[in-house]
Amino acid sequence: MSLLCSLYTNPSRQIDVLREFIRQSDERQVIVNWIKNAVSNIAKRIQSLTGSSHVNVMGVGSGSGEVDGVILNELLTTYTTIYNRVIEPCHVQTDVYKTLVNNCHDFCKVHFDFRQQTSDQYLQSRHHDDRRRFDVIHMIQVLYYVTDIEDTILQFYHRHLNAGGVIIIIHISGQQTAWLRFNKEYKDKLPVFMHDNSTSYDIEGALDKHQLPYSKSVLPSHLIINECFQEKSRVGSLIWDYLTEADQTEQFASEELMRDLRGFISRDQGCYQRDDKIMFQNDLDVFVIHKPNPYDN
């Protein structure tokens, strides 16, 4: 009998799981590399349209701010001042973010506005007298947690994005990766948690349906899962919780389910050996959604 509970009912465990995932995966570095290669060019294009030395930025689901920091540093190569609104529901993550801000001298050029809300709460509660619009809105690995992906994108695009601005979305790929097959195989065998099974295909479908202009690129990414095969491994326990989004998976899942889970990552074609590491395929897609400027050529 499975006694699994959602990982999201245990915030401290959730943060430990996320930190271990970052250590065992190249995902963070892959995202950072893309930002360093792409965001400064995006900023220059926006500035060529606005002629402004100031930019308004919104981070949706910004977590502890490490990725936001990379984005802001890239923008500061083009802009002299930044207004940065942070939408993040977890106060523990926000506290870490604020410490990061306080320790970075360059961020004295950035005005931070923290909103402790989910994306859904923010869209529902925005004050009518808040007319600020944004030149860059980024949603990195966050659209799994919204009620309606299509509606969320449309609201941010039409109500919050300046003409000439962009929305940057990073989301799990819809290609046949190990992650996607794992979710399809076990979605009916694991409790239904906060995280949905959406992929980049859902985002692409919404953008095409509403004819929003965008570009798309693939970010190959992998997770090291060696420790998932080691009994009583703390690292393995945390990675299992990342994969299942359950709290203490190894402790509370039935023996039959754990055998099935280990069997899957042993045989799936997206799990393979590279030197002494067992890799779990976890590719991402990046969307840059453009809002046409009436003066854009």
GROMACS .gro file of C-alpha atoms in nm:
model
  297
    1MET     CA    1   0.000   0.000   0.000
    2SER     CA    2   0.134   0.344  -0.094
    3LEU     CA    3   0.125   0.615   0.174
    4LEU     CA    4   0.279   0.883  -0.044
    5CYS     CA    5   0.204   1.249   0.025
    6SER     CA    6   0.278   1.548  -0.191
    7LEU     CA    7   0.627   1.695  -0.167
    8TYR     CA    8   0.462   2.038  -0.167
    9THR     CA    9   0.314   1.979   0.178
   10ASN     CA   10   0.669   1.981   0.319
   11PRO     CA   11   0.836   2.310   0.214
   12SER     CA   12   1.170   2.243   0.386
   13ARG     CA   13   1.200   1.903   0.218
   14GLN     CA   14   1.096   2.060  -0.113
   15ILE     CA   15   1.384   2.309  -0.090
   16ASP     CA   16   1.631   2.030  -0.002
   17VAL     CA   17   1.509   1.831  -0.304
   18LEU     CA   18   1.546   2.130  -0.535
   19ARG     CA   19   1.898   2.203  -0.411
   20GLU     CA   20   2.005   1.843  -0.463
   21PHE     CA   21   1.851   1.840  -0.809
   22ILE     CA   22   2.056   2.149  -0.897
   23ARG     CA   23   2.373   1.973  -0.774
   24GLN     CA   24   2.304   1.654  -0.969
   25SER     CA   25   2.173   1.813  -1.290
   26ASP     CA   26   2.327   2.036  -1.555
   27GLU     CA   27   1.991   2.215  -1.594
   28ARG     CA   28   2.091   2.531  -1.406
   29GLN     CA   29   2.412   2.569  -1.606
   30VAL     CA   30   2.231   2.501  -1.933
   31ILE     CA   31   1.980   2.776  -1.852
   32VAL     CA   32   2.253   3.017  -1.743
   33ASN     CA   33   2.447   2.955  -2.064
   34TRP     CA   34   2.139   3.032  -2.272
   35ILE     CA   35   2.075   3.352  -2.077
   36LYS     CA   36   2.433   3.470  -2.128
   37ASN     CA   37   2.412   3.399  -2.499
   38ALA     CA   38   2.066   3.542  -2.564
   39VAL     CA   39   1.947   3.803  -2.313
   40SER     CA   40   2.189   4.084  -2.397
   41ASN     CA   41   2.081   4.064  -2.763
   42ILE     CA   42   1.715   4.066  -2.657
   43ALA     CA   43   1.785   4.374  -2.443
   44LYS     CA   44   1.957   4.558  -2.728
   45ARG     CA   45   1.663   4.487  -2.958
   46ILE     CA   46   1.413   4.621  -2.704
   47GLN     CA   47   1.623   4.931  -2.640
   48SER     CA   48   1.650   4.999  -3.012
   49LEU     CA   49   1.269   5.022  -3.014
   50THR     CA   50   1.221   5.222  -2.694
   51GLY     CA   51   1.538   5.432  -2.682
   52SER     CA   52   1.522   5.410  -2.303
   53SER     CA   53   1.807   5.347  -2.059
   54HIS     CA   54   1.557   5.199  -1.811
   55VAL     CA   55   1.381   4.861  -1.833
   56ASN     CA   56   1.094   4.704  -1.640
   57VAL     CA   57   1.138   4.334  -1.561
   58MET     CA   58   0.911   4.076  -1.400
   59GLY     CA   59   1.017   3.735  -1.274
   60VAL     CA   60   0.734   3.487  -1.224
   61GLY     CA   61   0.826   3.207  -0.983
   62SER     CA   62   1.175   3.345  -0.926
   63GLY     CA   63   1.265   3.114  -0.638
   64SER     CA   64   1.585   3.209  -0.457
   65GLY     CA   65   1.695   3.448  -0.729
   66GLU     CA   66   2.013   3.290  -0.869
   67VAL     CA   67   1.878   3.275  -1.226
   68ASP     CA   68   1.717   3.618  -1.190
   69GLY     CA   69   2.058   3.750  -1.092
   70VAL     CA   70   2.212   3.626  -1.418
   71ILE     CA   71   1.930   3.785  -1.620
   72LEU     CA   72   1.967   4.117  -1.438
   73ASN     CA   73   2.344   4.122  -1.486
   74GLU     CA   74   2.297   4.068  -1.860
   75LEU     CA   75   2.039   4.346  -1.876
   76LEU     CA   76   2.273   4.581  -1.689
   77THR     CA   77   2.515   4.562  -1.982
   78THR     CA   78   2.251   4.753  -2.182
   79TYR     CA   79   2.045   4.945  -1.923
   80THR     CA   80   2.155   5.182  -1.647
   81THR     CA   81   1.853   5.121  -1.422
   82ILE     CA   82   1.605   4.835  -1.379
   83TYR     CA   83   1.273   4.797  -1.202
   84ASN     CA   84   1.240   4.428  -1.110
   85ARG     CA   85   0.914   4.284  -0.979
   86VAL     CA   86   0.950   3.938  -0.822
   87ILE     CA   87   0.649   3.706  -0.799
   88GLU     CA   88   0.738   3.421  -0.560
   89PRO     CA   89   0.507   3.254  -0.305
   90CYS     CA   90   0.769   3.089  -0.080
   91HIS     CA   91   0.903   3.324   0.188
   92VAL     CA   92   1.205   3.100   0.251
   93GLN     CA   93   1.308   3.135  -0.113
   94THR     CA   94   1.240   3.508  -0.107
   95ASP     CA   95   1.460   3.552   0.202
   96VAL     CA   96   1.748   3.383   0.018
   97TYR     CA   97   1.682   3.609  -0.282
   98LYS     CA   98   1.697   3.921  -0.064
   99THR     CA   99   2.029   3.808   0.085
  100LEU     CA  100   2.164   3.763  -0.268
  101VAL     CA  101   2.054   4.117  -0.354
  102ASN     CA  102   2.215   4.264  -0.043
  103ASN     CA  103   2.548   4.096  -0.124
  104CYS     CA  104   2.570   4.219  -0.485
  105HIS     CA  105   2.694   4.575  -0.536
  106ASP     CA  106   2.573   4.590  -0.899
  107PHE     CA  107   2.215   4.548  -0.785
  108CYS     CA  108   2.219   4.899  -0.639
  109LYS     CA  109   2.103   4.996  -0.989
  110VAL     CA  110   1.799   4.769  -0.958
  111HIS     CA  111   1.480   4.852  -0.770
  112PHE     CA  112   1.332   4.529  -0.631
  113ASP     CA  113   0.960   4.487  -0.568
  114PHE     CA  114   0.884   4.154  -0.398
  115ARG     CA  115   0.533   4.009  -0.414
  116GLN     CA  116   0.481   3.694  -0.205
  117GLN     CA  117   0.217   3.540  -0.431
  118THR     CA  118   0.167   3.260  -0.677
  119SER     CA  119   0.120   3.354  -1.041
  120ASP     CA  120  -0.253   3.284  -1.013
  121GLN     CA  121  -0.283   3.501  -0.700
  122TYR     CA  122  -0.093   3.785  -0.863
  123LEU     CA  123  -0.314   3.788  -1.171
  124GLN     CA  124  -0.629   3.779  -0.960
  125SER     CA  125  -0.525   4.048  -0.711
  126ARG     CA  126  -0.347   4.307  -0.922
  127HIS     CA  127  -0.466   4.655  -0.824
  128HIS     CA  128  -0.647   4.848  -1.093
  129ASP     CA  129  -0.429   5.156  -1.030
  130ASP     CA  130  -0.112   4.957  -1.105
  131ARG     CA  131  -0.060   5.051  -1.468
  132ARG     CA  132   0.303   4.946  -1.492
  133ARG     CA  133   0.387   4.728  -1.790
  134PHE     CA  134   0.701   4.525  -1.842
  135ASP     CA  135   0.959   4.495  -2.116
  136VAL     CA  136   1.084   4.152  -2.008
  137ILE     CA  137   0.874   3.891  -1.830
  138HIS     CA  138   1.038   3.556  -1.757
  139MET     CA  139   0.872   3.233  -1.647
  140ILE     CA  140   1.143   2.974  -1.593
  141GLN     CA  141   1.022   2.626  -1.495
  142VAL     CA  142   0.708   2.771  -1.337
  143LEU     CA  143   0.409   2.709  -1.568
  144TYR     CA  144   0.361   2.359  -1.421
  145TYR     CA  145   0.208   2.527  -1.116
  146VAL     CA  146  -0.056   2.752  -1.272
  147THR     CA  147  -0.423   2.665  -1.305
  148ASP     CA  148  -0.442   2.732  -1.679
  149ILE     CA  149  -0.126   2.767  -1.892
  150GLU     CA  150  -0.301   2.923  -2.190
  151ASP     CA  151  -0.488   3.182  -1.986
  152THR     CA  152  -0.177   3.267  -1.783
  153ILE     CA  153   0.032   3.336  -2.094
  154LEU     CA  154  -0.245   3.544  -2.252
  155GLN     CA  155  -0.300   3.754  -1.939
  156PHE     CA  156   0.068   3.836  -1.899
  157TYR     CA  157   0.102   3.902  -2.272
  158HIS     CA  158  -0.199   4.131  -2.314
  159ARG     CA  159  -0.221   4.298  -1.971
  160HIS     CA  160   0.137   4.319  -1.848
  161LEU     CA  161   0.377   4.322  -2.145
  162ASN     CA  162   0.485   4.642  -2.317
  163ALA     CA  163   0.472   4.662  -2.695
  164GLY     CA  164   0.814   4.561  -2.821
  165GLY     CA  165   0.874   4.350  -2.511
  166VAL     CA  166   0.923   3.976  -2.467
  167ILE     CA  167   0.809   3.690  -2.249
  168ILE     CA  168   1.074   3.423  -2.189
  169ILE     CA  169   0.942   3.077  -2.098
  170ILE     CA  170   1.154   2.771  -2.017
  171HIS     CA  171   0.964   2.444  -1.979
  172ILE     CA  172   1.017   2.070  -2.002
  173SER     CA  173   1.039   1.953  -2.362
  174GLY     CA  174   0.750   1.777  -2.530
  175GLN     CA  175   0.995   1.554  -2.716
  176GLN     CA  176   1.014   1.190  -2.610
  177THR     CA  177   1.259   1.226  -2.321
  178ALA     CA  178   1.306   0.999  -2.019
  179TRP     CA  179   1.127   1.258  -1.806
  180LEU     CA  180   0.821   1.263  -2.031
  181ARG     CA  181   0.799   0.884  -2.051
  182PHE     CA  182   0.840   0.858  -1.673
  183ASN     CA  183   0.549   1.096  -1.617
  184LYS     CA  184   0.326   0.915  -1.866
  185GLU     CA  185   0.410   0.575  -1.719
  186TYR     CA  186   0.346   0.665  -1.356
  187LYS     CA  187   0.097   0.952  -1.355
  188ASP     CA  188  -0.182   0.708  -1.262
  189LYS     CA  189   0.030   0.523  -1.007
  190LEU     CA  190   0.139   0.826  -0.809
  191PRO     CA  191  -0.089   1.066  -0.620
  192VAL     CA  192  -0.202   1.375  -0.810
  193PHE     CA  193   0.010   1.661  -0.683
  194MET     CA  194   0.050   2.032  -0.760
  195HIS     CA  195   0.271   1.972  -1.063
  196ASP     CA  196   0.081   1.894  -1.381
  197ASN     CA  197   0.212   1.690  -1.675
  198SER     CA  198   0.230   1.979  -1.919
  199THR     CA  199   0.513   2.002  -2.170
  200SER     CA  200   0.639   2.256  -2.419
  201TYR     CA  201   0.382   2.116  -2.665
  202ASP     CA  202   0.104   2.269  -2.451
  203ILE     CA  203   0.276   2.607  -2.463
  204GLU     CA  204   0.343   2.585  -2.836
  205GLY     CA  205  -0.019   2.489  -2.899
  206ALA     CA  206  -0.145   2.793  -2.706
  207LEU     CA  207   0.092   3.029  -2.887
  208ASP     CA  208  -0.002   2.892  -3.229
  209LYS     CA  209  -0.373   2.901  -3.146
  210HIS     CA  210  -0.358   3.272  -3.064
  211GLN     CA  211  -0.097   3.351  -3.331
  212LEU     CA  212   0.151   3.503  -3.089
  213PRO     CA  213   0.492   3.550  -3.256
  214TYR     CA  214   0.771   3.348  -3.093
  215SER     CA  215   1.100   3.171  -3.143
  216LYS     CA  216   1.182   2.833  -2.990
  217SER     CA  217   1.507   2.655  -2.909
  218VAL     CA  218   1.601   2.327  -2.739
  219LEU     CA  219   1.826   2.297  -2.434
  220PRO     CA  220   1.954   1.939  -2.391
  221SER     CA  221   1.979   1.859  -2.020
  222HIS     CA  222   2.050   1.556  -1.799
  223LEU     CA  223   2.020   1.449  -1.437
  224ILE     CA  224   2.271   1.214  -1.270
  225ILE     CA  225   2.078   0.929  -1.104
  226ASN     CA  226   2.352   0.693  -0.977
  227GLU     CA  227   2.245   0.739  -0.617
  228CYS     CA  228   1.890   0.624  -0.695
  229PHE     CA  229   2.030   0.270  -0.709
  230GLN     CA  230   2.207   0.297  -0.371
  231GLU     CA  231   2.017   0.187  -0.061
  232LYS     CA  232   1.992   0.439   0.223
  233SER     CA  233   2.148   0.713   0.009
  234ARG     CA  234   2.035   1.059   0.116
  235VAL     CA  235   2.113   1.196  -0.230
  236GLY     CA  236   1.919   0.913  -0.393
  237SER     CA  237   1.623   0.973  -0.163
  238LEU     CA  238   1.611   1.340  -0.260
  239ILE     CA  239   1.636   1.264  -0.633
  240TRP     CA  240   1.352   1.012  -0.607
  241ASP     CA  241   1.140   1.281  -0.444
  242TYR     CA  242   1.225   1.514  -0.733
  243LEU     CA  243   1.118   1.256  -0.991
  244THR     CA  244   0.795   1.154  -0.815
  245GLU     CA  245   0.716   1.487  -0.644
  246ALA     CA  246   0.630   1.286  -0.335
  247ASP     CA  247   0.760   1.336   0.019
  248GLN     CA  248   1.000   1.060   0.132
  249THR     CA  249   0.926   0.836  -0.166
  250GLU     CA  250   1.159   0.553  -0.069
  251GLN     CA  251   1.018   0.542   0.284
  252PHE     CA  252   0.647   0.549   0.203
  253ALA     CA  253   0.607   0.399  -0.146
  254SER     CA  254   0.513   0.032  -0.165
  255GLU     CA  255   0.791  -0.216  -0.240
  256GLU     CA  256   0.618  -0.304  -0.567
  257LEU     CA  257   0.609   0.061  -0.679
  258MET     CA  258   0.976   0.115  -0.593
  259ARG     CA  259   1.070  -0.195  -0.793
  260ASP     CA  260   0.874  -0.057  -1.088
  261LEU     CA  261   1.038   0.286  -1.059
  262ARG     CA  262   1.390   0.144  -1.041
  263GLY     CA  263   1.310  -0.088  -1.330
  264PHE     CA  264   1.199   0.203  -1.544
  265ILE     CA  265   1.517   0.408  -1.496
  266SER     CA  266   1.722   0.092  -1.555
  267ARG     CA  267   1.573   0.018  -1.896
  268ASP     CA  268   1.447   0.345  -2.046
  269GLN     CA  269   1.630   0.456  -2.359
  270GLY     CA  270   1.661   0.807  -2.218
  271CYS     CA  271   1.867   0.675  -1.926
  272TYR     CA  272   2.219   0.588  -2.030
  273GLN     CA  273   2.573   0.563  -1.898
  274ARG     CA  274   2.838   0.828  -1.965
  275ASP     CA  275   3.172   0.730  -1.813
  276ASP     CA  276   3.083   0.637  -1.454
  277LYS     CA  277   2.758   0.838  -1.447
  278ILE     CA  278   2.403   0.721  -1.517
  279MET     CA  279   2.220   1.003  -1.695
  280PHE     CA  280   1.845   1.075  -1.704
  281GLN     CA  281   1.736   1.279  -2.008
  282ASN     CA  282   1.559   1.597  -1.901
  283ASP     CA  283   1.557   1.833  -2.204
  284LEU     CA  284   1.406   2.181  -2.193
  285ASP     CA  285   1.255   2.414  -2.453
  286VAL     CA  286   1.290   2.792  -2.452
  287PHE     CA  287   1.026   3.023  -2.596
  288VAL     CA  288   1.086   3.393  -2.659
  289ILE     CA  289   0.746   3.548  -2.727
  290HIS     CA  290   0.754   3.887  -2.896
  291LYS     CA  291   0.490   4.158  -2.867
  292PRO     CA  292   0.496   4.364  -3.187
  293ASN     CA  293   0.573   4.731  -3.159
  294PRO     CA  294   0.362   4.950  -3.393
  295TYR     CA  295   0.686   5.124  -3.496
  296ASP     CA  296   0.876   4.797  -3.548
  297ASN     CA  297   0.986   4.743  -3.906
   0.00000   0.00000   0.00000
